[in-house]
Short mmCIF file of C-alpha atoms in Angstrom, two decimals:
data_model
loop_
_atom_site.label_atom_id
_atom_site.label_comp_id
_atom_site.label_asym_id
_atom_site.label_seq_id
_atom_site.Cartn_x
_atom_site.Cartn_y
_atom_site.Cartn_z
CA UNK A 1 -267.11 -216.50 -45.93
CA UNK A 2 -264.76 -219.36 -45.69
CA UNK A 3 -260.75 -218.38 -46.18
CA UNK A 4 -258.94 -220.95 -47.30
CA UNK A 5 -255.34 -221.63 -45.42
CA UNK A 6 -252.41 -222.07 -46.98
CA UNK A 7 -250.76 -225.34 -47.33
CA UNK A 8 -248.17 -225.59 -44.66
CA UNK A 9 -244.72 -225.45 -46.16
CA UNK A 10 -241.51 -227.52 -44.30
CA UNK A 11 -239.67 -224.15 -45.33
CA UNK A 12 -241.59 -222.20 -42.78
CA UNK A 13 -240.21 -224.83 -40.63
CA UNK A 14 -237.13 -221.93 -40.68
CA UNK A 15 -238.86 -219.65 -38.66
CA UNK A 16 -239.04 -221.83 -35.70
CA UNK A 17 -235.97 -220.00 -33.28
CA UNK A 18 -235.93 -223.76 -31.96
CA UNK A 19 -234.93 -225.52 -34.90
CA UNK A 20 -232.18 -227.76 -34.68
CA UNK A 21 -228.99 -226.42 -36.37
CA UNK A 22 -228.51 -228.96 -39.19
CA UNK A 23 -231.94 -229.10 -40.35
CA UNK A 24 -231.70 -225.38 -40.54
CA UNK A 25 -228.62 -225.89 -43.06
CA UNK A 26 -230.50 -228.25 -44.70
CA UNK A 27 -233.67 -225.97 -45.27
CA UNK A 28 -231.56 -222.94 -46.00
CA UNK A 29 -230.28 -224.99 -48.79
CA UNK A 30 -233.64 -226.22 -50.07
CA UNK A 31 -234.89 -222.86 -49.82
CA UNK A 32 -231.77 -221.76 -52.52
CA UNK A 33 -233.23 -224.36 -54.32
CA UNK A 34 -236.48 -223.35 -54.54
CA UNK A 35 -236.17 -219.53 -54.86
CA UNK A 36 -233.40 -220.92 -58.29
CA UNK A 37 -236.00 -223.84 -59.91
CA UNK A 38 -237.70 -221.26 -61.60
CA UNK A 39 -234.72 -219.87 -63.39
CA UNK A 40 -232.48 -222.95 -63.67
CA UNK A 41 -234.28 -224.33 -66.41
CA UNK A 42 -233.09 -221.59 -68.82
CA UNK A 43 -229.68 -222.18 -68.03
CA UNK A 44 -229.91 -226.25 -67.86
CA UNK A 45 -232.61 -227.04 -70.61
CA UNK A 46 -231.10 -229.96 -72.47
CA UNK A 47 -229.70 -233.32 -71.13
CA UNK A 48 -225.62 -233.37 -70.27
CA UNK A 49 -223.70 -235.35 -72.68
CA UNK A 50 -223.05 -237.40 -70.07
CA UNK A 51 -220.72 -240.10 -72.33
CA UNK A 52 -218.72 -236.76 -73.78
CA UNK A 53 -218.44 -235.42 -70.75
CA UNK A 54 -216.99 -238.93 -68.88
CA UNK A 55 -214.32 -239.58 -72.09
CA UNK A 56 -212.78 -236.24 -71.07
CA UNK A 57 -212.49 -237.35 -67.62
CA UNK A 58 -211.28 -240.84 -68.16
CA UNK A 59 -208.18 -238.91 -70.42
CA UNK A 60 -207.41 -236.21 -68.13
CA UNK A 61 -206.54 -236.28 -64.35
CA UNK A 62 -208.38 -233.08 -63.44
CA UNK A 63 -211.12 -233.19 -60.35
CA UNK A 64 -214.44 -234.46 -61.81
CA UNK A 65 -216.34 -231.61 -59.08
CA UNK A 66 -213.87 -228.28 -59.63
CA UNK A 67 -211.48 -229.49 -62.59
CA UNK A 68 -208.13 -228.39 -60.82
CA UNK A 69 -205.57 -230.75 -61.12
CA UNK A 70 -205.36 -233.72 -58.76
CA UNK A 71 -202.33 -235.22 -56.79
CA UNK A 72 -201.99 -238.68 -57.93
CA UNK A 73 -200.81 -239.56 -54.48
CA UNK A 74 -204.51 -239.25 -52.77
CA UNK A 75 -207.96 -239.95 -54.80
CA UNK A 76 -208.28 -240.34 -58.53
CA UNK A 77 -211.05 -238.89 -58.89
CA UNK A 78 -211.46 -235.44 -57.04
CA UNK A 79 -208.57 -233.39 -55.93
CA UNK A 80 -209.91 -233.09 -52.26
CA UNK A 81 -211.85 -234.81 -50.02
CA UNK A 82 -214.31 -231.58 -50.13
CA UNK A 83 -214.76 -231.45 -53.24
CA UNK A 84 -215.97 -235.23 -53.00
CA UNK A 85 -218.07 -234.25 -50.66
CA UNK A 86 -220.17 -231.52 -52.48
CA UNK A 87 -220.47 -233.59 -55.55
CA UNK A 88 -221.70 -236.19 -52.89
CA UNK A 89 -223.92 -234.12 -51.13
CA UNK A 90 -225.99 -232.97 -54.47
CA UNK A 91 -226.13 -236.33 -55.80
CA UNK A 92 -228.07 -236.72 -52.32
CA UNK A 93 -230.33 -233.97 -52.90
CA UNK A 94 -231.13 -234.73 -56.64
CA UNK A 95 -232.04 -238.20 -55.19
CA UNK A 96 -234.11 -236.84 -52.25
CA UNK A 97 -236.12 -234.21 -54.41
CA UNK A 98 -236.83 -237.15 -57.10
CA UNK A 99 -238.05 -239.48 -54.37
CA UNK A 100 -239.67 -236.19 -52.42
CA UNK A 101 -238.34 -236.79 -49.44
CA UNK A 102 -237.43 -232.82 -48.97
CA UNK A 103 -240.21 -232.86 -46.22
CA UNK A 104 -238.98 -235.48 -44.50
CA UNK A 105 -237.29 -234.56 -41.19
CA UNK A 106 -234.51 -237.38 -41.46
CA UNK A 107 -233.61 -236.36 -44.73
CA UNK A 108 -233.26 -232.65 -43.68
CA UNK A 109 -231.14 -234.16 -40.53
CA UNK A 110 -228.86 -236.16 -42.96
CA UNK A 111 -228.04 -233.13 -45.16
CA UNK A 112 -227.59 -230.80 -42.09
CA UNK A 113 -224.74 -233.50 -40.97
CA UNK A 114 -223.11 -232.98 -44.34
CA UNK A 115 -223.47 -229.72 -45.06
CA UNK A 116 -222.33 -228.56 -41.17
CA UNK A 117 -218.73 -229.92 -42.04
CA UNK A 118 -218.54 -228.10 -45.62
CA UNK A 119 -217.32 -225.05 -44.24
CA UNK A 120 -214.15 -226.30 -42.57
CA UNK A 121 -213.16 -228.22 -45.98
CA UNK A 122 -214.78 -231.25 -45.03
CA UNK A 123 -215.37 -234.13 -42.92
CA UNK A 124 -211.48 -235.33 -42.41
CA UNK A 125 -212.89 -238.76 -43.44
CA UNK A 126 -209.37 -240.28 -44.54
CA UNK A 127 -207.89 -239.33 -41.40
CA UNK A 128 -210.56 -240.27 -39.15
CA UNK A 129 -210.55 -243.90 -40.73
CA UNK A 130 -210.59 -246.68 -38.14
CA UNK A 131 -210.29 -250.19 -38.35
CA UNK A 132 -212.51 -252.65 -37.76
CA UNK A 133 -209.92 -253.87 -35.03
CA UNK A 134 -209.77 -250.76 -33.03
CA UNK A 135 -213.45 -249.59 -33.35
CA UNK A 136 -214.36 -252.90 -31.83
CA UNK A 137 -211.61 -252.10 -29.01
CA UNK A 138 -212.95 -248.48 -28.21
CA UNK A 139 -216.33 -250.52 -28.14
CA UNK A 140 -215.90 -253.02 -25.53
CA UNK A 141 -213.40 -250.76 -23.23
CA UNK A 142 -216.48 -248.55 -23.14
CA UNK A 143 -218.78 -251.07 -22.42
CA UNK A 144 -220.90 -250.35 -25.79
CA UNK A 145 -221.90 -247.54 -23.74
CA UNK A 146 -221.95 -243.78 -25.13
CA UNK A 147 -219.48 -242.07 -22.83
CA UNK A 148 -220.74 -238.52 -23.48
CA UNK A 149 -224.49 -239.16 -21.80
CA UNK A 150 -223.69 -242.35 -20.22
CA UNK A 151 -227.00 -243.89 -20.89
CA UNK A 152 -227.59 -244.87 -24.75
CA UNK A 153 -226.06 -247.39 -26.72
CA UNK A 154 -223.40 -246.46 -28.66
CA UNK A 155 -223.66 -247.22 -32.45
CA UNK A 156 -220.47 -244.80 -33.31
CA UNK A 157 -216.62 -243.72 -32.32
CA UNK A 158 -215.95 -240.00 -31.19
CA UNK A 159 -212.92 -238.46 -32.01
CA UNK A 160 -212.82 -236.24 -28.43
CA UNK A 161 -210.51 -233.83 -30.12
CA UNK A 162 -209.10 -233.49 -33.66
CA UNK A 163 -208.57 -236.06 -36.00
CA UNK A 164 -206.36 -238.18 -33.59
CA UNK A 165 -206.65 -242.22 -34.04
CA UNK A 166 -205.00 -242.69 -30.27
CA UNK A 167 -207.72 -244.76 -28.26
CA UNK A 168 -206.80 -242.00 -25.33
CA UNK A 169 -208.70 -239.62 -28.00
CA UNK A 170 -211.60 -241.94 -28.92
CA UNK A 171 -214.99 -242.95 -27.22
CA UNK A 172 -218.12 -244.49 -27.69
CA UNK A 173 -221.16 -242.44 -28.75
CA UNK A 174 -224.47 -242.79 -29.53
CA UNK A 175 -225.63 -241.51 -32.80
CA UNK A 176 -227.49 -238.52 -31.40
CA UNK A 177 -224.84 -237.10 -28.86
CA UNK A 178 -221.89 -237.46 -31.71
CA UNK A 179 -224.52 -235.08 -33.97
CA UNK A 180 -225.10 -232.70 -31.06
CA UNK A 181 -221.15 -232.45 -30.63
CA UNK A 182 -220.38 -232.01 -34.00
CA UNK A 183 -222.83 -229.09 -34.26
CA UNK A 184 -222.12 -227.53 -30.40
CA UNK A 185 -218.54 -227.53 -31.34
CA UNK A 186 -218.87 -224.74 -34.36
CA UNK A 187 -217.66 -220.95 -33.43
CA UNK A 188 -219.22 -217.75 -35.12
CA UNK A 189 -218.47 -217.46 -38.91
CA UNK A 190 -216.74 -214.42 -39.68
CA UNK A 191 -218.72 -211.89 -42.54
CA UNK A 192 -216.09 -213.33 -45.16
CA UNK A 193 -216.90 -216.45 -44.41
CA UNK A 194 -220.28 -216.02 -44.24
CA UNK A 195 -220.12 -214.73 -47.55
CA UNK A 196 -218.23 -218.03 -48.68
CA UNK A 197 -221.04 -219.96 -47.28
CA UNK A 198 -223.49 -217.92 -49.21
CA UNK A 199 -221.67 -218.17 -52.40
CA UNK A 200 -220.77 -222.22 -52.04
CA UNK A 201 -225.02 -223.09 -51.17
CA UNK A 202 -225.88 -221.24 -54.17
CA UNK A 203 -223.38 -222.92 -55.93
CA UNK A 204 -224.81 -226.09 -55.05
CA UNK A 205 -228.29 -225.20 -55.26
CA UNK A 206 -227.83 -224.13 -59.29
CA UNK A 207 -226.57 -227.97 -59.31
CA UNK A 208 -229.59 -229.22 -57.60
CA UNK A 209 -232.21 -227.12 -58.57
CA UNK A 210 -231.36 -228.09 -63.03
CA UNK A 211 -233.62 -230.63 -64.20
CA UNK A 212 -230.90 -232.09 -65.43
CA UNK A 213 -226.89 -232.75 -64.18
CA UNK A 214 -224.99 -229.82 -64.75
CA UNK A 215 -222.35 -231.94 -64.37
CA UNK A 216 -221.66 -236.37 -64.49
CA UNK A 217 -220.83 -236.87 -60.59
CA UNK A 218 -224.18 -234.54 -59.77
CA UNK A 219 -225.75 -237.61 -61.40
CA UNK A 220 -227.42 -239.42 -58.80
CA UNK A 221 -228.59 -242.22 -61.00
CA UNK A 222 -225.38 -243.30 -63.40
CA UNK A 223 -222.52 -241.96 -61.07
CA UNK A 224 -222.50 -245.00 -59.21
CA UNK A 225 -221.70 -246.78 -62.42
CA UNK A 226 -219.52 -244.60 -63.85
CA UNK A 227 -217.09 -243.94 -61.09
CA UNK A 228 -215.43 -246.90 -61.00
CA UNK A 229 -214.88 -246.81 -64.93
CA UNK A 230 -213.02 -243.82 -64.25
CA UNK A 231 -211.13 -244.45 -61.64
CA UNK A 232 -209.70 -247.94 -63.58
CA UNK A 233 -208.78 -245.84 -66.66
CA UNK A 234 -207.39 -243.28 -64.03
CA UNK A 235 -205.06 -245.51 -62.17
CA UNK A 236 -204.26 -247.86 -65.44
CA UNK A 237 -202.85 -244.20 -66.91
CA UNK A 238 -200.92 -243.46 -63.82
CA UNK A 239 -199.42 -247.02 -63.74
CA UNK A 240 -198.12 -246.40 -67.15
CA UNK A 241 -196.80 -242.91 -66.76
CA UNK A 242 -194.88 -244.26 -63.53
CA UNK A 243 -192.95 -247.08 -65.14
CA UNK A 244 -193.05 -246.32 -69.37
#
């Protein structure tokens, strides 16, 4: 008698005590997914009015990912720079799943990069922003060499500690050591956060797992479009409120 094996599954993939922490963020998330597919379809069975749903935005100044109010004085388009990055982060994973890519290891490693800054609000990408200028310095003082291994190219800038744009805080890493920091530099969750974590991926998984957009910036194929639409109406409103 011949048994036949299962299939091997990436999800079993979670079992491995060696697995790199990101990709086992990004496979806890898939596996939310999954385990919601099944039911998401009752609660997401028709297409979003996607052209409804963008008027509203373009007449209101409310967060297109949580609908809170935004502060004209930073984006015009979500009220925080992690909430940009969860609508960001599903429009990822919609894409991934349509071009089945959830197998793929460099996909799991590029969602375990965004999702390990979620949980402290964010990447601080506003404040981390360098010029072109003083990248290139950082570069050449450091000999294009990552100072954290001393042996690889480096292809990024390091903040050493915070969110600090001094060049005495910034250094030249190679892609690979800058992950393994980022990831080496997390503490223990506490159980409420924990429990915030657990809450926010299955959140995010309802948003992936729909077969269609539960809401327009989860749309990985029009977004693109459709942000910058917004964002003109946005400003052109502001502009007029500021000086009637």
């Amino acid at each position: 008698m011949t048994i036949k094996r299962r299939e091997r599954d990436y999800l079993d993939d979670l079992d491995n005590p060696l697995l790199e922490h990101g990709r086992r963020l990004a496979l806890i998330l898939l596996t939310y997914v999954r385990d919601l597919e099944a039911v998401s379809a009752y609660v997401n069975d028709e297409s979003l009015d996607f052209d409804r749903e963008i008027a509203e935005f373009v007449d209101t100044l409310k967060c297109v990912n949580c609908s809170k109010e935004i502060n004209i004085e930073g984006s015009v388009i979500y009220c925080s720079e992690y909430c940009q990055q969860i609508a960001g982060t599903i429009r990822y994973v919609r894409r991934g799943r349509i071009n089945q890519r959830e197998s793929e290891i460099e996909f799991q490693v590029g969602l375990g990069d965004r999702l390990n800054h979620l949980p402290n609000g964010g990447y601080p990408a506003r404040d981390r922003l360098l010029s072109k200028e003083l990248r290139e310095t950082i570069f050449k003082r450091d000999n294009y060499t990552c100072r954290i291994c001393g042996k690889k190219a480096a292809q990024q800038i390091d903040h050493i500690k915070g969110s600090s744009n001094d060049p005495t805080n910034l250094q030249a890493a190679c892609s690979d050591c800058n992950r393994e920091k980022a990831f080496l530099n997390r503490r223990l969750i506490t159980p409420e956060e924990r429990e915030a974590i657990e809450k926010l991926y299955f959140n995010m998984a309802m948003r992936i797992a729909t077969p269609f957009p539960l809401l327009a910036c989860d749309d990985h194929e029009r977004w693109q479009k459709t942000e910058p639409k917004i964002r003109g109406a946005r400003k052109k409103t502001i502009k007029e409120a500021l000086n009637p």
